[in-house]
Coordinates of C-alpha atoms and ligand atoms in Angstrom, one line a residue:
M27 CA 93.8 109.2 88.2
Y28 CA 92.8 110.1 84.6
Y29 CA 89.7 111.6 83.0
H30 CA 86.6 109.4 83.4
H31 CA 82.8 110.0 83.5
L32 CA 79.6 108.2 84.2
G33 CA 75.9 109.1 83.8
R34 CA 74.5 112.5 82.6
Y35 CA 76.0 116.0 83.1
P36 CA 75.6 119.3 81.2
H37 CA 77.6 120.3 78.1
K38 CA 79.5 122.9 80.2
R39 CA 80.4 123.2 83.8
H40 CA 78.4 125.5 86.1
V41 CA 75.4 126.0 83.7
I42 CA 71.7 125.2 84.0
F43 CA 71.0 121.5 84.2
R44 CA 67.4 120.6 84.9
K45 CA 65.6 117.5 86.3
P46 CA 62.5 116.2 84.5
D47 CA 60.4 118.0 87.1
G48 CA 61.9 121.3 86.2
G49 CA 64.2 121.7 89.3
L50 CA 67.9 122.1 89.0
Y51 CA 70.3 119.2 89.7
K52 CA 72.7 120.2 92.5
E53 CA 76.3 120.6 91.3
H54 CA 79.1 119.4 93.6
L55 CA 82.8 119.8 93.0
I56 CA 84.9 117.2 94.8
G57 CA 88.5 118.5 94.7
E58 CA 91.9 117.8 96.2
E59 CA 94.1 120.5 97.6
G60 CA 91.5 123.2 97.5
F61 CA 90.9 124.0 93.8
S62 CA 94.5 123.2 92.8
N63 CA 94.6 119.5 92.0
H64 CA 92.4 116.7 90.6
A65 CA 88.7 117.2 90.9
T66 CA 85.4 115.6 89.9
L67 CA 82.2 117.5 89.2
A68 CA 79.1 115.6 90.3
Y69 CA 75.3 116.2 89.9
H70 CA 73.0 115.3 92.7
L71 CA 69.2 115.2 93.0
Y72 CA 69.5 116.9 96.4
E73 CA 72.0 119.2 98.0
P74 CA 74.7 117.1 99.7
T75 CA 74.6 119.7 102.5
R76 CA 71.2 118.7 103.8
I77 CA 72.3 117.6 107.3
R78 CA 69.4 116.4 109.5
K79 CA 71.3 115.3 112.6
V80 CA 74.8 115.6 114.1
D81 CA 76.0 113.4 116.9
D82 CA 78.7 115.3 118.7
T83 CA 79.9 112.4 120.9
P84 CA 82.4 110.6 118.7
E85 CA 83.6 107.1 119.3
N86 CA 87.2 106.8 120.1
V87 CA 88.9 104.5 117.6
A88 CA 92.5 105.4 118.4
P89 CA 95.1 102.6 118.0
R90 CA 96.3 101.3 121.4
I91 CA 100.0 101.6 121.2
A92 CA 102.1 98.9 122.9
V93 CA 105.6 99.7 121.5
G94 CA 106.2 103.4 120.9
N95 CA 109.9 103.2 119.8
N96 CA 110.7 99.9 118.2
F97 CA 114.2 98.9 117.2
R98 CA 113.7 95.1 116.9
P99 CA 113.0 93.0 113.8
R100 CA 109.6 91.5 114.3
A101 CA 107.1 89.2 112.8
F102 CA 103.3 89.0 113.4
Y103 CA 100.8 86.5 112.3
S104 CA 97.8 88.6 111.3
F105 CA 95.5 85.7 110.8
N106 CA 95.6 85.3 114.6
V107 CA 94.3 88.8 115.2
K108 CA 90.9 88.7 116.7
T109 CA 88.7 90.5 114.3
S110 CA 85.0 90.4 113.6
G111 CA 82.3 92.9 112.6
D112 CA 81.6 94.6 109.3
P113 CA 84.2 95.9 106.8
I114 CA 84.6 99.1 108.9
T115 CA 84.2 97.8 112.5
A116 CA 86.4 94.7 111.9
R117 CA 89.5 96.8 111.3
R118 CA 92.4 96.3 113.7
P119 CA 95.3 98.7 113.4
L120 CA 98.7 97.1 113.8
M121 CA 101.4 99.6 112.9
V122 CA 101.0 103.4 112.8
N123 CA 103.0 106.7 112.5
D124 CA 102.1 110.2 111.5
D125 CA 101.7 109.3 107.8
V126 CA 99.9 106.0 107.8
I127 CA 97.8 103.5 109.8
M128 CA 98.1 99.9 108.6
G129 CA 96.1 97.0 109.8
V130 CA 93.9 94.0 109.0
A131 CA 90.3 93.1 109.0
A132 CA 88.4 89.9 108.5
P133 CA 84.7 91.0 108.4
D134 CA 82.0 88.4 109.1
Q135 CA 79.0 90.7 108.8
S136 CA 77.7 93.2 106.3
M137 CA 77.5 97.0 106.7
K138 CA 74.0 97.7 107.8
G139 CA 72.2 101.0 108.1
Y140 CA 75.0 103.4 107.5
F141 CA 77.5 104.8 105.0
Y142 CA 81.1 105.6 105.7
R143 CA 83.7 108.2 104.8
N144 CA 87.2 108.8 106.0
A145 CA 87.6 112.6 106.2
F146 CA 91.3 112.6 107.0
A147 CA 92.9 109.8 105.0
D148 CA 92.8 108.1 101.6
E149 CA 92.3 104.4 102.1
L150 CA 93.8 101.5 100.3
L151 CA 92.4 98.0 100.8
F152 CA 94.3 94.9 99.6
I153 CA 91.8 92.1 99.3
H154 CA 93.3 88.9 100.6
E155 CA 90.2 86.8 100.7
G156 CA 86.7 87.2 99.2
S157 CA 85.1 89.3 96.6
G158 CA 82.4 91.9 96.5
T159 CA 81.5 95.5 95.6
L160 CA 82.7 98.9 96.7
H161 CA 79.6 101.1 96.5
T162 CA 80.3 104.8 96.2
I163 CA 78.4 107.9 95.3
L164 CA 80.5 107.8 92.1
G165 CA 79.5 104.3 91.2
K166 CA 80.3 100.6 91.9
V167 CA 83.7 99.1 91.9
P168 CA 83.5 95.3 91.9
F169 CA 86.5 93.6 93.6
R170 CA 88.1 90.2 94.1
K171 CA 91.1 88.5 95.7
G172 CA 94.3 90.3 94.9
D173 CA 92.8 93.7 94.3
Y174 CA 94.1 96.9 95.6
L175 CA 91.1 99.2 96.2
V176 CA 92.0 102.9 96.3
I177 CA 89.4 105.1 98.0
P178 CA 90.1 108.8 98.0
R179 CA 89.4 110.6 101.3
S180 CA 85.9 112.0 101.9
L181 CA 84.4 109.7 99.3
L182 CA 81.1 108.4 100.7
H183 CA 80.9 104.6 100.4
W184 CA 79.9 101.3 101.8
I185 CA 81.6 97.9 101.2
E186 CA 79.8 94.7 100.5
F187 CA 81.5 91.3 100.6
D188 CA 79.8 88.4 98.8
G189 CA 78.5 86.1 101.6
D190 CA 79.4 89.0 104.0
R191 CA 82.9 87.5 104.7
G192 CA 86.3 88.5 103.5
R193 CA 89.8 89.5 104.6
F194 CA 91.9 92.5 103.8
L195 CA 95.0 94.5 104.6
Y196 CA 94.2 98.2 104.9
I197 CA 96.3 101.4 104.9
E198 CA 95.0 104.8 105.9
S199 CA 97.1 107.4 104.3
Y200 CA 97.2 111.0 105.6
S201 CA 98.3 112.1 102.1
P202 CA 96.9 111.2 98.6
I203 CA 97.7 107.7 97.4
R204 CA 99.3 108.0 94.0
V205 CA 101.0 105.8 91.4
P206 CA 104.7 106.6 91.3
E207 CA 105.4 109.9 89.4
R208 CA 108.2 108.3 87.4
Y209 CA 105.7 106.0 85.7
L210 CA 103.8 109.0 84.3
T211 CA 104.3 111.5 81.6
R212 CA 104.1 115.1 82.6
Y213 CA 100.4 115.1 81.8
G214 CA 99.6 111.9 83.6
Q215 CA 99.7 109.1 81.0
F216 CA 101.4 105.8 82.0
M217 CA 104.7 105.4 80.2
E218 CA 105.9 102.3 78.4
H219 CA 108.3 101.3 81.2
S220 CA 105.6 101.3 83.8
P221 CA 104.7 97.8 85.1
F222 CA 101.0 98.6 84.7
C223 CA 98.9 101.1 82.8
E224 CA 95.4 102.5 82.3
R225 CA 94.1 99.2 80.9
D226 CA 94.8 97.6 84.3
I227 CA 93.0 100.3 86.3
R228 CA 89.3 99.5 86.9
P229 CA 87.2 102.7 87.5
P230 CA 83.6 102.8 88.8
V231 CA 81.3 101.0 86.3
E232 CA 77.8 101.8 87.2
L233 CA 76.0 104.6 89.1
E234 CA 73.5 103.8 91.8
T235 CA 71.0 106.6 92.0
F236 CA 68.3 106.7 94.7
D237 CA 65.6 109.3 95.1
E238 CA 64.6 108.7 98.8
K239 CA 63.9 110.9 101.7
G240 CA 64.3 109.9 105.3
E241 CA 67.2 109.7 107.8
F242 CA 70.5 108.3 106.4
P243 CA 73.3 107.9 108.9
I244 CA 76.9 108.5 107.8
K245 CA 79.9 107.6 109.9
I246 CA 82.8 109.9 109.4
K247 CA 86.3 109.1 110.6
R248 CA 88.4 112.1 111.5
R249 CA 91.8 111.0 112.7
N250 CA 91.1 108.7 115.7
E251 CA 87.5 109.5 116.2
M252 CA 84.3 108.3 114.5
F253 CA 81.5 110.8 114.2
T254 CA 78.0 110.2 113.0
Y255 CA 75.6 112.5 111.2
A256 CA 72.6 112.0 109.0
L257 CA 71.3 113.5 105.8
D258 CA 67.6 113.9 105.0
H259 CA 67.9 111.9 101.7
H260 CA 69.7 108.9 100.4
P261 CA 73.3 110.1 99.8
F262 CA 73.6 108.0 96.6
D263 CA 71.7 110.5 94.5
V264 CA 74.2 111.3 91.8
V265 CA 73.0 111.2 88.2
G266 CA 76.4 111.9 86.6
W267 CA 79.9 113.1 87.0
D268 CA 83.2 113.6 85.2
G269 CA 86.7 114.3 86.3
Y270 CA 90.0 112.8 87.6
H271 CA 89.1 112.1 91.2
W272 CA 87.5 108.6 91.7
P273 CA 88.0 105.3 93.4
Y274 CA 89.4 102.4 91.5
A275 CA 90.6 98.8 91.7
F276 CA 94.0 97.5 90.5
S277 CA 94.8 93.8 90.8
I278 CA 98.2 92.7 92.0
Y279 CA 97.9 89.9 89.4
D280 CA 98.0 92.6 86.7
F281 CA 101.4 93.9 88.0
E282 CA 103.9 93.0 85.3
P283 CA 107.2 92.3 87.0
I284 CA 110.5 93.8 85.7
T285 CA 113.4 91.3 85.7
G286 CA 117.1 91.5 84.9
R287 CA 120.3 89.5 84.5
I288 CA 121.3 90.3 88.1
H289 CA 119.3 91.1 91.2
M290 CA 116.9 94.1 90.7
P291 CA 116.2 96.3 93.7
P292 CA 112.8 96.8 95.3
P293 CA 111.9 100.1 93.5
I294 CA 111.1 97.9 90.4
H295 CA 108.2 96.5 92.4
Q296 CA 106.8 99.9 93.3
T297 CA 103.1 100.3 92.9
F298 CA 101.9 103.3 94.9
E299 CA 103.4 106.2 96.9
G300 CA 102.3 108.7 99.4
R301 CA 104.0 111.3 101.6
N302 CA 106.8 109.4 103.4
Y303 CA 106.0 105.9 102.3
V304 CA 105.9 103.6 99.2
I305 CA 103.9 100.4 98.5
C306 CA 105.5 97.6 96.4
S307 CA 104.1 94.4 94.9
F308 CA 106.2 91.3 94.9
V309 CA 104.7 89.0 92.3
P310 CA 105.5 85.6 90.6
R311 CA 108.4 86.2 88.2
L312 CA 111.4 84.7 86.5
Y313 CA 114.7 85.0 88.4
D314 CA 117.8 86.7 87.3
Y315 CA 119.5 85.1 84.3
H316 CA 123.2 85.9 84.5
P317 CA 124.9 82.5 84.8
E318 CA 126.5 83.5 88.1
S319 CA 123.6 85.5 89.5
I320 CA 122.4 85.1 93.1
P321 CA 118.6 85.6 93.0
A322 CA 118.3 86.0 96.8
P323 CA 118.5 89.6 98.0
Y324 CA 121.7 90.8 99.8
N325 CA 121.9 92.1 103.3
H326 CA 121.0 95.7 103.6
S327 CA 120.6 98.6 106.0
N328 CA 117.5 100.4 105.3
I329 CA 119.0 103.4 107.0
D330 CA 116.0 105.7 106.8
T331 CA 113.1 103.3 106.3
D332 CA 110.9 101.0 108.4
E333 CA 110.3 98.1 106.1
V334 CA 107.0 96.1 106.3
L335 CA 106.3 93.0 104.3
Y336 CA 102.9 91.3 104.2
Y337 CA 103.0 87.8 102.8
V338 CA 100.0 86.8 100.7
E339 CA 100.8 83.5 99.1
G340 CA 103.5 81.3 97.5
E341 CA 106.9 80.5 98.9
F342 CA 109.0 83.4 100.0
M343 CA 112.6 82.7 98.9
S344 CA 114.6 84.7 101.4
R345 CA 112.7 83.9 104.7
K346 CA 111.9 80.9 106.8
H347 CA 108.7 80.3 108.7
V348 CA 106.6 82.4 106.4
E349 CA 102.9 82.0 106.7
E350 CA 100.0 83.5 104.8
G351 CA 99.0 86.8 106.4
M352 CA 102.3 87.2 108.2
F353 CA 103.9 90.6 108.6
S354 CA 107.6 91.2 109.0
L355 CA 108.9 94.5 110.2
H356 CA 112.5 95.5 109.8
P357 CA 113.1 98.9 111.5
M358 CA 115.5 101.5 110.4
G359 CA 118.9 101.3 112.0
V360 CA 119.1 97.5 112.1
P361 CA 120.5 95.6 109.0
H362 CA 118.5 92.7 107.6
G363 CA 118.8 90.1 105.0
P364 CA 118.1 86.5 103.9
H365 CA 117.8 83.8 106.4
P366 CA 120.6 81.3 106.8
G367 CA 120.9 79.0 103.8
A368 CA 118.6 81.1 101.6
V369 CA 121.3 82.6 99.5
E370 CA 122.9 79.2 98.6
K371 CA 119.5 77.7 98.0
S372 CA 118.5 80.5 95.6
I373 CA 121.4 79.9 93.2
G374 CA 120.3 78.2 90.0
Q375 CA 116.6 78.7 90.7
K376 CA 114.6 79.9 87.7
E377 CA 111.5 81.5 89.2
T378 CA 109.5 82.4 92.2
N379 CA 105.8 82.2 93.0
E380 CA 105.9 84.6 95.9
L381 CA 103.2 87.2 96.3
A382 CA 103.6 89.9 98.9
V383 CA 102.9 93.5 99.6
M384 CA 105.7 95.7 100.9
I385 CA 105.1 99.0 102.7
D386 CA 108.2 101.1 103.5
T387 CA 107.7 104.1 105.7
F388 CA 110.2 106.8 106.0
R389 CA 109.3 107.6 109.6
P390 CA 109.3 105.0 112.4
L391 CA 106.3 102.8 113.1
Q392 CA 104.7 102.3 116.4
L393 CA 103.1 98.9 117.2
T394 CA 99.7 98.3 118.7
E395 CA 98.6 95.8 121.3
D396 CA 96.9 93.7 118.6
A397 CA 100.3 93.4 116.8
V398 CA 102.3 92.5 119.9
N399 CA 99.7 89.9 120.8
V400 CA 100.2 87.9 117.6
E401 CA 104.0 88.3 117.5
D402 CA 106.6 85.6 117.1
P403 CA 108.8 86.6 120.1
H404 CA 111.9 84.8 118.8
Y405 CA 111.8 86.2 115.2
Y406 CA 114.8 88.5 115.8
L407 CA 116.9 85.5 116.7
S408 CA 116.1 83.6 113.5
W409 CA 119.3 84.6 111.7
I410 CA 121.3 82.4 114.1
E411 CA 120.9 78.9 112.7
D412 CA 120.5 76.9 115.9
S413 CA 117.8 79.1 117.3
S414 CA 115.9 79.7 114.1
N415 CA 113.3 77.0 114.9
K416 CA 112.0 78.5 118.1
K417 CA 108.5 79.9 117.7
Ligands
LIG504 FE1 114.5 94.6 102.8

């Protein structure tokens, strides 16, 4: 993201840095793309390589695909997905392709007795309900409803919800999750036209450093399998770090909408991007102010995009039957647009209170059994007025 630091570290990299007992702190570079992109240099009490145990029989957590080649507009009610467990085990994938896995989780337990890292994907959690703390080896990131939590791949962490309960949308990204390049200067500062900036990004605030020996299990997700290994010391033993590679929170309520006299297209809502996908935030905003403007969107053919909307709260102007936690999916090759009556109804309206997250993928999404099980089977008919009330 940008340069940040916590705790203690030596005045130069790769020099002597001693503990009070005379031993050396263990230096650890955590870097992206080999040594060719953002990195953080951390200092541990113990070598992060001190593996005590490896379990070679991974748990299969592959999404169970129900629809491999989808062409139909669909809607799912994610609050009806059966999910329970802790913030890792409660996850239920709904839509997947070779770039992302997206799903939901409503944990009702805390993470006990293990740490977690995703060795293959950056993770983005959008907190729909609840608050808590993301605990990482680089420090704590407190979170609350409306936050996007960005967790770089391989970062060891655990997630704590206040009261052990919460609800979130998650995206596993097989490429780094970035803010759009066009918001940044060539050296990485947010520019004036960006809808958010460094002041809205919340980096880790406090290191948790433990000096404990024992057996500390870590679950590692690699693609569709979950491995377990154990270190011989508490893995949260970092005394300091500096660099550009760290987890952070950004609240959707801090996204400053861009408005215009006539309808502005979805790229103005863009918040994140990865390889072959973008993530946008639709937030409460004033509508277009040309005297003859039509605030509702126009029909469009997303010719090379599968378009996913996740509805968070408020009234969504262009669609009927929208519920909190509903997903709509409009696949490439099939035009889509406002529901009957929505265009007329939008004329003259001054503002919207809609809150939604959009994920557009540039390669087709497959649907899991969990998605199909909570689907509205008549959604694709809902642009024909007399059948639009079937559900
Ligand atoms: Fe659209």
